[in-house]
GROMACS .gro file of C-alpha atoms in nm:
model
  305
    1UNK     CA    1  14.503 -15.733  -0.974
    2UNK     CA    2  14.847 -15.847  -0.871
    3UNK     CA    3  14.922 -16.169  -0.769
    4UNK     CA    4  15.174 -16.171  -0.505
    5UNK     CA    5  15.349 -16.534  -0.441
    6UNK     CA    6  15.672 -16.653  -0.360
    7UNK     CA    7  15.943 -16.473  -0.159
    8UNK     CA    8  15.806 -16.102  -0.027
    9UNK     CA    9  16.124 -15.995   0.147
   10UNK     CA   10  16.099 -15.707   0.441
   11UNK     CA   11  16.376 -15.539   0.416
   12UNK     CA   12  16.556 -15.336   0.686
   13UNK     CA   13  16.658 -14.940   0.634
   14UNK     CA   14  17.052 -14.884   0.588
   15UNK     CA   15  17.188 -14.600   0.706
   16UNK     CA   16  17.493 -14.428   0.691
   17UNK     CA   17  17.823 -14.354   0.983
   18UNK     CA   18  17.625 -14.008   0.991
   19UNK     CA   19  17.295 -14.196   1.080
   20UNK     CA   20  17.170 -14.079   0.717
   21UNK     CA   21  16.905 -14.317   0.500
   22UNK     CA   22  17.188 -14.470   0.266
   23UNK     CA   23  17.023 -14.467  -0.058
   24UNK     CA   24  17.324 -14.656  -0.251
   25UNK     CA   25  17.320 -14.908   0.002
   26UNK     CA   26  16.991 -14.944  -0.043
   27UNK     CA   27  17.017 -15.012  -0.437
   28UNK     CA   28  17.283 -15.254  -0.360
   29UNK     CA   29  17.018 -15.466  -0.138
   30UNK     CA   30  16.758 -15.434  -0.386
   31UNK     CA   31  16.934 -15.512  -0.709
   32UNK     CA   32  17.027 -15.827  -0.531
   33UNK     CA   33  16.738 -15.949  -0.430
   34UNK     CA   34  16.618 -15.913  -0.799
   35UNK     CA   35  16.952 -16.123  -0.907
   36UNK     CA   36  16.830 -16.381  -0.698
   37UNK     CA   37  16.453 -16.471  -0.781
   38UNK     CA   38  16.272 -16.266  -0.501
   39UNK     CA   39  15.922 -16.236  -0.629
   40UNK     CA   40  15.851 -15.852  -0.424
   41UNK     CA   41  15.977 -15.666  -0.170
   42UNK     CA   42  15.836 -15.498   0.191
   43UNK     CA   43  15.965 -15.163   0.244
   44UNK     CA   44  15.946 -14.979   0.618
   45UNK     CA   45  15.825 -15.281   0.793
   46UNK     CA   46  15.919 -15.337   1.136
   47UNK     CA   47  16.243 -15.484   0.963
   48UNK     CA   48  16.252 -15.142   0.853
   49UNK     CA   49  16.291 -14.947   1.191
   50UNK     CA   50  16.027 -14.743   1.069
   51UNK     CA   51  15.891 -14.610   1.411
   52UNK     CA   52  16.281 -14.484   1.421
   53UNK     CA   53  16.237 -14.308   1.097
   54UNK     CA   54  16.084 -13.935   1.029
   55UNK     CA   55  15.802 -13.874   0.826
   56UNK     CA   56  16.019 -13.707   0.608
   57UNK     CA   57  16.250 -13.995   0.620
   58UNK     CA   58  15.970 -14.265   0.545
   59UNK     CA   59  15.854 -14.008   0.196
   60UNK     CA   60  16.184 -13.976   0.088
   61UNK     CA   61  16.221 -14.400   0.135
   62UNK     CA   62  15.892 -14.407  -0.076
   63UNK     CA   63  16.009 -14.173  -0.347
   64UNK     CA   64  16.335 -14.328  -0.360
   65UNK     CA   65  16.245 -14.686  -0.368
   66UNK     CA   66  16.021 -14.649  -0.678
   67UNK     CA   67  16.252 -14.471  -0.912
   68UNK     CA   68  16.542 -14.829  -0.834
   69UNK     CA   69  16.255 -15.069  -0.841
   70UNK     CA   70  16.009 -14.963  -1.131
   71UNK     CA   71  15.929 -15.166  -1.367
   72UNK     CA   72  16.178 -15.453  -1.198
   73UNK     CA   73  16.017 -15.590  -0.883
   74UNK     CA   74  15.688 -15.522  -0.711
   75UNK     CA   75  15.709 -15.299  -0.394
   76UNK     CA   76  15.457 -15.261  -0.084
   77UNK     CA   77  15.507 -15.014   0.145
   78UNK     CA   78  15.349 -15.017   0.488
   79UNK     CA   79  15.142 -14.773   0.523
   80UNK     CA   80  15.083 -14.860   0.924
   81UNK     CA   81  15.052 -14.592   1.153
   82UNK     CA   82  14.892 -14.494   1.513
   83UNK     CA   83  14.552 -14.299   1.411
   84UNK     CA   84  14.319 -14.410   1.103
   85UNK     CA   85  14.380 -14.043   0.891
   86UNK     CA   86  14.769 -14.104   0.910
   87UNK     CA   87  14.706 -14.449   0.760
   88UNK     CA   88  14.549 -14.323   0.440
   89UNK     CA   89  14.757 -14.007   0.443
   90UNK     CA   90  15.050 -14.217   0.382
   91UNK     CA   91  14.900 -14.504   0.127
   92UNK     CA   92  14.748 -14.189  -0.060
   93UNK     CA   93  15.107 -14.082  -0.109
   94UNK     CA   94  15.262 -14.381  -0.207
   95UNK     CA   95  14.989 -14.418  -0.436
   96UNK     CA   96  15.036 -14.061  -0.587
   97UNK     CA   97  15.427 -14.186  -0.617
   98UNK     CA   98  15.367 -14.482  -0.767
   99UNK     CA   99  15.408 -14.728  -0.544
  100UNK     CA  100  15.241 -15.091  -0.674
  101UNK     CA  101  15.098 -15.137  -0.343
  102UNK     CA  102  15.021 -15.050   0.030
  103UNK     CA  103  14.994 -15.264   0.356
  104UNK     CA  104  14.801 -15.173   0.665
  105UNK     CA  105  14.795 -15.330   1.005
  106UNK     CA  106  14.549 -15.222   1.308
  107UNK     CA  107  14.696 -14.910   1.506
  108UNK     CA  108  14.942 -15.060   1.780
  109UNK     CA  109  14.823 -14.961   2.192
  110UNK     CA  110  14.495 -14.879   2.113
  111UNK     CA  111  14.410 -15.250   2.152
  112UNK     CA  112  14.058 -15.183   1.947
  113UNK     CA  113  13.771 -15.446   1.876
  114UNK     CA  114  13.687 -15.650   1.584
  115UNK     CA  115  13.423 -15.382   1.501
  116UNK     CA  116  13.646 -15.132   1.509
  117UNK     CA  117  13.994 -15.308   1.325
  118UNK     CA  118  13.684 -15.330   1.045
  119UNK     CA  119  13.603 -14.980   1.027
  120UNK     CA  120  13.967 -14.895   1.023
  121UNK     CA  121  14.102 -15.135   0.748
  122UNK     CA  122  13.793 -15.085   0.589
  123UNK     CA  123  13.857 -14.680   0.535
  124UNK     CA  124  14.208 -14.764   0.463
  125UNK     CA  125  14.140 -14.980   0.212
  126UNK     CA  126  13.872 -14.750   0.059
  127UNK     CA  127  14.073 -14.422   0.039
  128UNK     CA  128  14.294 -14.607  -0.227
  129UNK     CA  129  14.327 -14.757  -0.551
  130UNK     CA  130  14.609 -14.942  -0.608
  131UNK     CA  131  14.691 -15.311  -0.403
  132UNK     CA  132  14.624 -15.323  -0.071
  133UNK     CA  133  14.745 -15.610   0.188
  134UNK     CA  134  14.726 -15.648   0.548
  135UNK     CA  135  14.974 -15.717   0.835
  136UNK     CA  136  14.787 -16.009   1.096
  137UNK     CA  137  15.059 -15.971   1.384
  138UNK     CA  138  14.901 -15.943   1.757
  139UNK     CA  139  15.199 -16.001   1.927
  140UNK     CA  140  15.382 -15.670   1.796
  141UNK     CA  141  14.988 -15.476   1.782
  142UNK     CA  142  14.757 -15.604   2.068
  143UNK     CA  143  14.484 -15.733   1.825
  144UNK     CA  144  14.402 -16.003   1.585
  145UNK     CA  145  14.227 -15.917   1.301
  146UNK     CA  146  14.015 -16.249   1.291
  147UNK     CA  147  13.896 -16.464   0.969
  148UNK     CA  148  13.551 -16.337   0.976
  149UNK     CA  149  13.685 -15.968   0.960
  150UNK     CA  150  13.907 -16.042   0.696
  151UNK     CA  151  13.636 -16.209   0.473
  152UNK     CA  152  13.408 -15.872   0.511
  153UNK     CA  153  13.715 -15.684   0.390
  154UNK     CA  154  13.763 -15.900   0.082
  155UNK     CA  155  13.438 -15.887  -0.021
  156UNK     CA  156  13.381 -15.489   0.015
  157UNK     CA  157  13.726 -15.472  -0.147
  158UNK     CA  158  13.864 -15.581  -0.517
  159UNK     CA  159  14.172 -15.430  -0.403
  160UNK     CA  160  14.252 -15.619  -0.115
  161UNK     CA  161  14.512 -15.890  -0.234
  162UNK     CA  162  14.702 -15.990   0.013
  163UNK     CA  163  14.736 -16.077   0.376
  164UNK     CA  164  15.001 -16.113   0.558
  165UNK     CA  165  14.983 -16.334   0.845
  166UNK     CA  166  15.206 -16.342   1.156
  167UNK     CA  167  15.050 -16.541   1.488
  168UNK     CA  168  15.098 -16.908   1.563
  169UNK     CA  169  14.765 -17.038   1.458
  170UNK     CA  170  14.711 -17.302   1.183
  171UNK     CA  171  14.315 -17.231   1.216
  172UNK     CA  172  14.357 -16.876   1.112
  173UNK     CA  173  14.538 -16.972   0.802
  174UNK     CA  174  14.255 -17.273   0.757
  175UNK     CA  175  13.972 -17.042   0.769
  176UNK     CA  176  14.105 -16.719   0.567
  177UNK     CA  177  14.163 -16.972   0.292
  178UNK     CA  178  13.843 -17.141   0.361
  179UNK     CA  179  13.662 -16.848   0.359
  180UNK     CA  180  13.832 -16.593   0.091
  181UNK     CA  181  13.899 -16.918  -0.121
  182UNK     CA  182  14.216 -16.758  -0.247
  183UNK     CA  183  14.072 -16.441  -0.324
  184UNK     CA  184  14.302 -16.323  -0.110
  185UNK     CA  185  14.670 -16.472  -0.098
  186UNK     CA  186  14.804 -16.615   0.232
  187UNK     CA  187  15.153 -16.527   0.227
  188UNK     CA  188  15.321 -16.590   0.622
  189UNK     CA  189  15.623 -16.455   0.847
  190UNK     CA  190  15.908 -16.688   0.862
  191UNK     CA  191  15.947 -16.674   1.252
  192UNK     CA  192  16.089 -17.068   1.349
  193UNK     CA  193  15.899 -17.042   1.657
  194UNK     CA  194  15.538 -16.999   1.477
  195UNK     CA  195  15.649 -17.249   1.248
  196UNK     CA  196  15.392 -17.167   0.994
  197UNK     CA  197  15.532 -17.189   0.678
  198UNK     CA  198  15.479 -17.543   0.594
  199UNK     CA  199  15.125 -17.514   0.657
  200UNK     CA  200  15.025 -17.200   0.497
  201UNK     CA  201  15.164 -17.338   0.163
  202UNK     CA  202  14.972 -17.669   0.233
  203UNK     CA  203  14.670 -17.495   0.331
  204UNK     CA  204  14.713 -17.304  -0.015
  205UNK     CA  205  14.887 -16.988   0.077
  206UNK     CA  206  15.122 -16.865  -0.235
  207UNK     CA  207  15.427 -16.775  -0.013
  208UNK     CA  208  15.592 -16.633   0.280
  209UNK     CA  209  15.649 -16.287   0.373
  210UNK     CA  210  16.003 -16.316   0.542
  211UNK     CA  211  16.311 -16.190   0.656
  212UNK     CA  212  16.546 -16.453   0.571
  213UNK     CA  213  16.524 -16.385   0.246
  214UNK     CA  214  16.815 -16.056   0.319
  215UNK     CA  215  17.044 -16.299   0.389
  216UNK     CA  216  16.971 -16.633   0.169
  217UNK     CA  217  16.728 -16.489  -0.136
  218UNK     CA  218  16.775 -16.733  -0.395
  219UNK     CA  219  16.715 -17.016  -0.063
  220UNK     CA  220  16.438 -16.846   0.037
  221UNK     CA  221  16.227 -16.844  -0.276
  222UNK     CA  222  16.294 -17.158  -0.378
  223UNK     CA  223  16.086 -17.301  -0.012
  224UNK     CA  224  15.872 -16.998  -0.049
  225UNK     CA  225  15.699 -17.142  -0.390
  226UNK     CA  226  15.328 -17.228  -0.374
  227UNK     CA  227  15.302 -17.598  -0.358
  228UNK     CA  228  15.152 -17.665  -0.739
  229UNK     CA  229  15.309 -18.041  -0.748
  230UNK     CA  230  15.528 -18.286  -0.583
  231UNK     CA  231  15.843 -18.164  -0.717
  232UNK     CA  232  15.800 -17.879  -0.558
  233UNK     CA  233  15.641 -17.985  -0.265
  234UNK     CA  234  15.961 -18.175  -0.193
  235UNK     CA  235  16.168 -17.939  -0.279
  236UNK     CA  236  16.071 -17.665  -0.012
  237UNK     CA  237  16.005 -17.926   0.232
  238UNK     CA  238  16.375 -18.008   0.207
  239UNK     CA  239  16.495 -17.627   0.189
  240UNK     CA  240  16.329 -17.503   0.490
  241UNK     CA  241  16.467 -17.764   0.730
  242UNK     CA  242  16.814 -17.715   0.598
  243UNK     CA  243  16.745 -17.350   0.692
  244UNK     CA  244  16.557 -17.374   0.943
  245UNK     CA  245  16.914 -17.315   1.234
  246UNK     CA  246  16.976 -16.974   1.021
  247UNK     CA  247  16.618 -16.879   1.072
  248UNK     CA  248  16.641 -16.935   1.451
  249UNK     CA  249  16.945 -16.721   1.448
  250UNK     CA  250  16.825 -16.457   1.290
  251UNK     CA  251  16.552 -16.458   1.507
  252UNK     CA  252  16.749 -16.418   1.814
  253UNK     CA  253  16.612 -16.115   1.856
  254UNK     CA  254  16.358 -15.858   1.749
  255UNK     CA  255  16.365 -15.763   1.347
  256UNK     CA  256  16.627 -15.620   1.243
  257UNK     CA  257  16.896 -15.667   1.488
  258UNK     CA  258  17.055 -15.987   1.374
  259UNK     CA  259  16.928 -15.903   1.009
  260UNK     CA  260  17.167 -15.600   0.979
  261UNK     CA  261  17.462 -15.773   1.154
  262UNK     CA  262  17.458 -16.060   0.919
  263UNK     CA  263  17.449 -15.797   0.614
  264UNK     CA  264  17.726 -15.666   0.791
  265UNK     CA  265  17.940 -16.008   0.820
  266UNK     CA  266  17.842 -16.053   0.445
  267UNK     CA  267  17.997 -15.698   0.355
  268UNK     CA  268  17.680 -15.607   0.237
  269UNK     CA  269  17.573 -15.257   0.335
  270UNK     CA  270  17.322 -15.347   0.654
  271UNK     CA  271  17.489 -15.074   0.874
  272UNK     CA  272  17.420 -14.997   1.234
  273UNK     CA  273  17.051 -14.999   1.434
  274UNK     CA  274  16.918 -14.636   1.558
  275UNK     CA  275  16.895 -14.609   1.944
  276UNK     CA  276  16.698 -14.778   2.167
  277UNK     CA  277  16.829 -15.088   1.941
  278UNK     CA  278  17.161 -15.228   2.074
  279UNK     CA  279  17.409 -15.363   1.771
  280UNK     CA  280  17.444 -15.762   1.801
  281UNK     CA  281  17.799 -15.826   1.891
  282UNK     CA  282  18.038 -16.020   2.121
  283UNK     CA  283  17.997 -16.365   2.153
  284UNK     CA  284  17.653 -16.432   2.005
  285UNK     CA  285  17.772 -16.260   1.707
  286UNK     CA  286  18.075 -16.450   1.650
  287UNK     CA  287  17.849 -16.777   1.663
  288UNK     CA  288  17.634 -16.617   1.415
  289UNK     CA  289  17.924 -16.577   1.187
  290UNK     CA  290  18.061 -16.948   1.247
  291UNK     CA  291  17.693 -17.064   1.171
  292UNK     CA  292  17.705 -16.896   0.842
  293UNK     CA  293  18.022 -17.022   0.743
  294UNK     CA  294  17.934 -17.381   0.802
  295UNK     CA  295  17.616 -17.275   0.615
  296UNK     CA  296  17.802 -17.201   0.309
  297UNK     CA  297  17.632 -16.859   0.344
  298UNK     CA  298  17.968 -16.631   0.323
  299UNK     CA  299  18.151 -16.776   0.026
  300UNK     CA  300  17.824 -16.774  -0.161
  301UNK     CA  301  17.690 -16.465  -0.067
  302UNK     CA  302  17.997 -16.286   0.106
  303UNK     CA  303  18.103 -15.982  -0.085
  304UNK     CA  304  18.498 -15.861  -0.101
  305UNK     CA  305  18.620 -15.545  -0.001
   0.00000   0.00000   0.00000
C-alpha cells in the first residue's frame, strides 16, 4: 500500500475568462509542483471549489488529471459528497479511471453521530479497492470523526492509508498515532491558526496536507518531511517559522481565495473564483504582493509574460 509522506498539496481548479475548467493551466500547476519535490497532490478539495463544480465538471477533472499525472506523482481525489451512494459512486469512478487514490470526509449538514460517520466511511471505504484516506475537518462538516472511530476503520480496512487531519487538537493527533501506531499516516492542514504541524510530525505523522505548497512547493516539502533525525528536525523547525507570515496570509480567508490571487501575482495560471466567492483585491491584495516580494517569493517563483 502507498505510503503517502511529505508535501500533499490541495490544489485549487483554474478556470478560464469563459469560466471553463482550464486544462493547460492546470498542467502548468502540476508539472511544477513535480519540479519542485511535492511528494502527491489533492485534487477537488475545498481548495478546489468543488461544490462550485458540475458533476460533469468534477469527471472530466478526474479523467483529465490522470492522463498529466500518471506514472509522475500520486493523485487523491476527494471523493466527498452529501449522501453515502454519491460517495462511492464517485471513488468507484476514479477508481475505474485510474486514479491512485480516494479521500472521503463525513457528509457536511447532516451533523451525524459517531455510529453513523462509522457506517458511512466504513461503506465508502468498502466499495473500493484502491487507497483510501480521510478528511478530519469539523469546522467546514459539523462532525469529528474521533480516534476511536478511526481505529475501527483501520482495522476493518487494509486500504485505509491515510488521514487527513484538520481541527486544533494535539490529543487527536496523540491518540490516532497511539492507537493506529502508524498504520495509518497522520498527514495535517497547514492552517497558522491550528498550528498543528509541528506536532503532528513530532507525534510521528509523515507530513502535512497543505495549501501553501501552490505558492512555495519546494519550501513546503522541505518542513513537510517526517522527522527521521536531527538534521531534519531542525531543518523544518526553521522553515516553517520563516513561513509561517505567508501562511497567515494565505489564510486570510477561506481556501482558495488568496491561493488563486497569489498564482495570479506569480503569473501562474490561478484565474478568477466562481460566484458566491469574491476575487481578493484592493488593498489587502497589494499587501499580499509586498509580503511576497520581501519573501523572495516573486523573483523565485514569479513567471514572465
Amino acid at each position: 500500500m502507498m505510503n503517502l509522506q511529505g508535501s500533499w498539496v490541495a490544489m485549487p481548479t483554474p478556470f478560464t475568462e469563459d469560466n471553463k475548467i482550464d486544462f493547460k493551466g492546470f498542467e502548468t500547476l502540476i508539472n511544477r509542483q513535480i519540479k519542485y519535490g511535492t511528494s502527491q497532490l489533492f485534487i477537488l478539495g475545498s481548495a478546489g471549489e468543488v461544490t462550485l463544480l458540475t458533476q460533469e465538471e468534477k469527471e472530466a477533472i478526474v479523467k483529465e488529471v490522470i492522463q498529466m499525472t500518471k506514472g509522475k506523482i500520486p493523485v487523491f481525489f476527494s471523493a466527498a459528497s452529501f449522501t453515502t451512494d454519491a460517495s462511492v459512486a464517485f471513488a468507484q469512478y476514479c477508481e475505474k479511471q485510474g486514479a491512485d487514490g480516494v479521500v472521503f470526509t463525513v457528509p457536511p449538514y447532516v451533523l451525524i453521530n459517531q455510529t453513523a460517520a462509522h457506517i458511512h466511511l466504513d461503506t465508502c471505504m468498502s466499495a473500493v479497492d484502491i487507497p483510501c484516506g480521510i478528511y478530519n475537518n469539523p469546522s467546514r462538516l459539523g462532525v469529528q470523526v474521533m480516534p476511536e472511530t478511526i481505529k475501527k476503520l483501520s482495522d476493518a480496512h487494509s486500504n485505509f492509508v491515510v488521514d487527513k487531519e484538520a481541527l486544533p487538537s494535539v490529543e487527536q493527533l496523540v491518540q490516532v498515532q497511539r492507537l493506529c501506531q502508524g498504520k495509518v499516516k497522520i498527514m495535517c492542514c497547514d492552517f497558522p491558526k491550528y498550528s498543528i504541524v509541528l506536532p503532528t510530525l513530532a507525534v510521528g505523522g509523515t507530513g502535512t496536507a497543505n495549501i501553501g505548497g501552490n505558492i512555495i512547493p519546494e519550501e513546503a516539502a522541505m518542513y513537510s518531511r517526517p522527522w527521521t533525525d536531527m538534521k531534519i528536525i531542525e531543518e523544518c523547525r526553521e522553515g516553517y517559522f520563516k513561513w509561517f507570515p505567508l501562511l497567515q496570509a494565505l489564510y486570510t480567508f477561506s481556501n482558495p481565495v488568496v491561493i488563486k490571487a497569489a498564482l495570479n501575482v506569480l503569473g501562474l495560471p490561478g484565474g478568477h473564483l466562481r460566484k458566491p466567492y469574491q476575487d481578493f483585491g484592493g488593498q489587502k491584495l497589494a499587501d499580499l504582493e509586498k509580503l511576497m516580494g520581501e519573501m523572495g517569493v516573486i523573483d523565485k517563483y514569479g513567471v514572465q509574460s
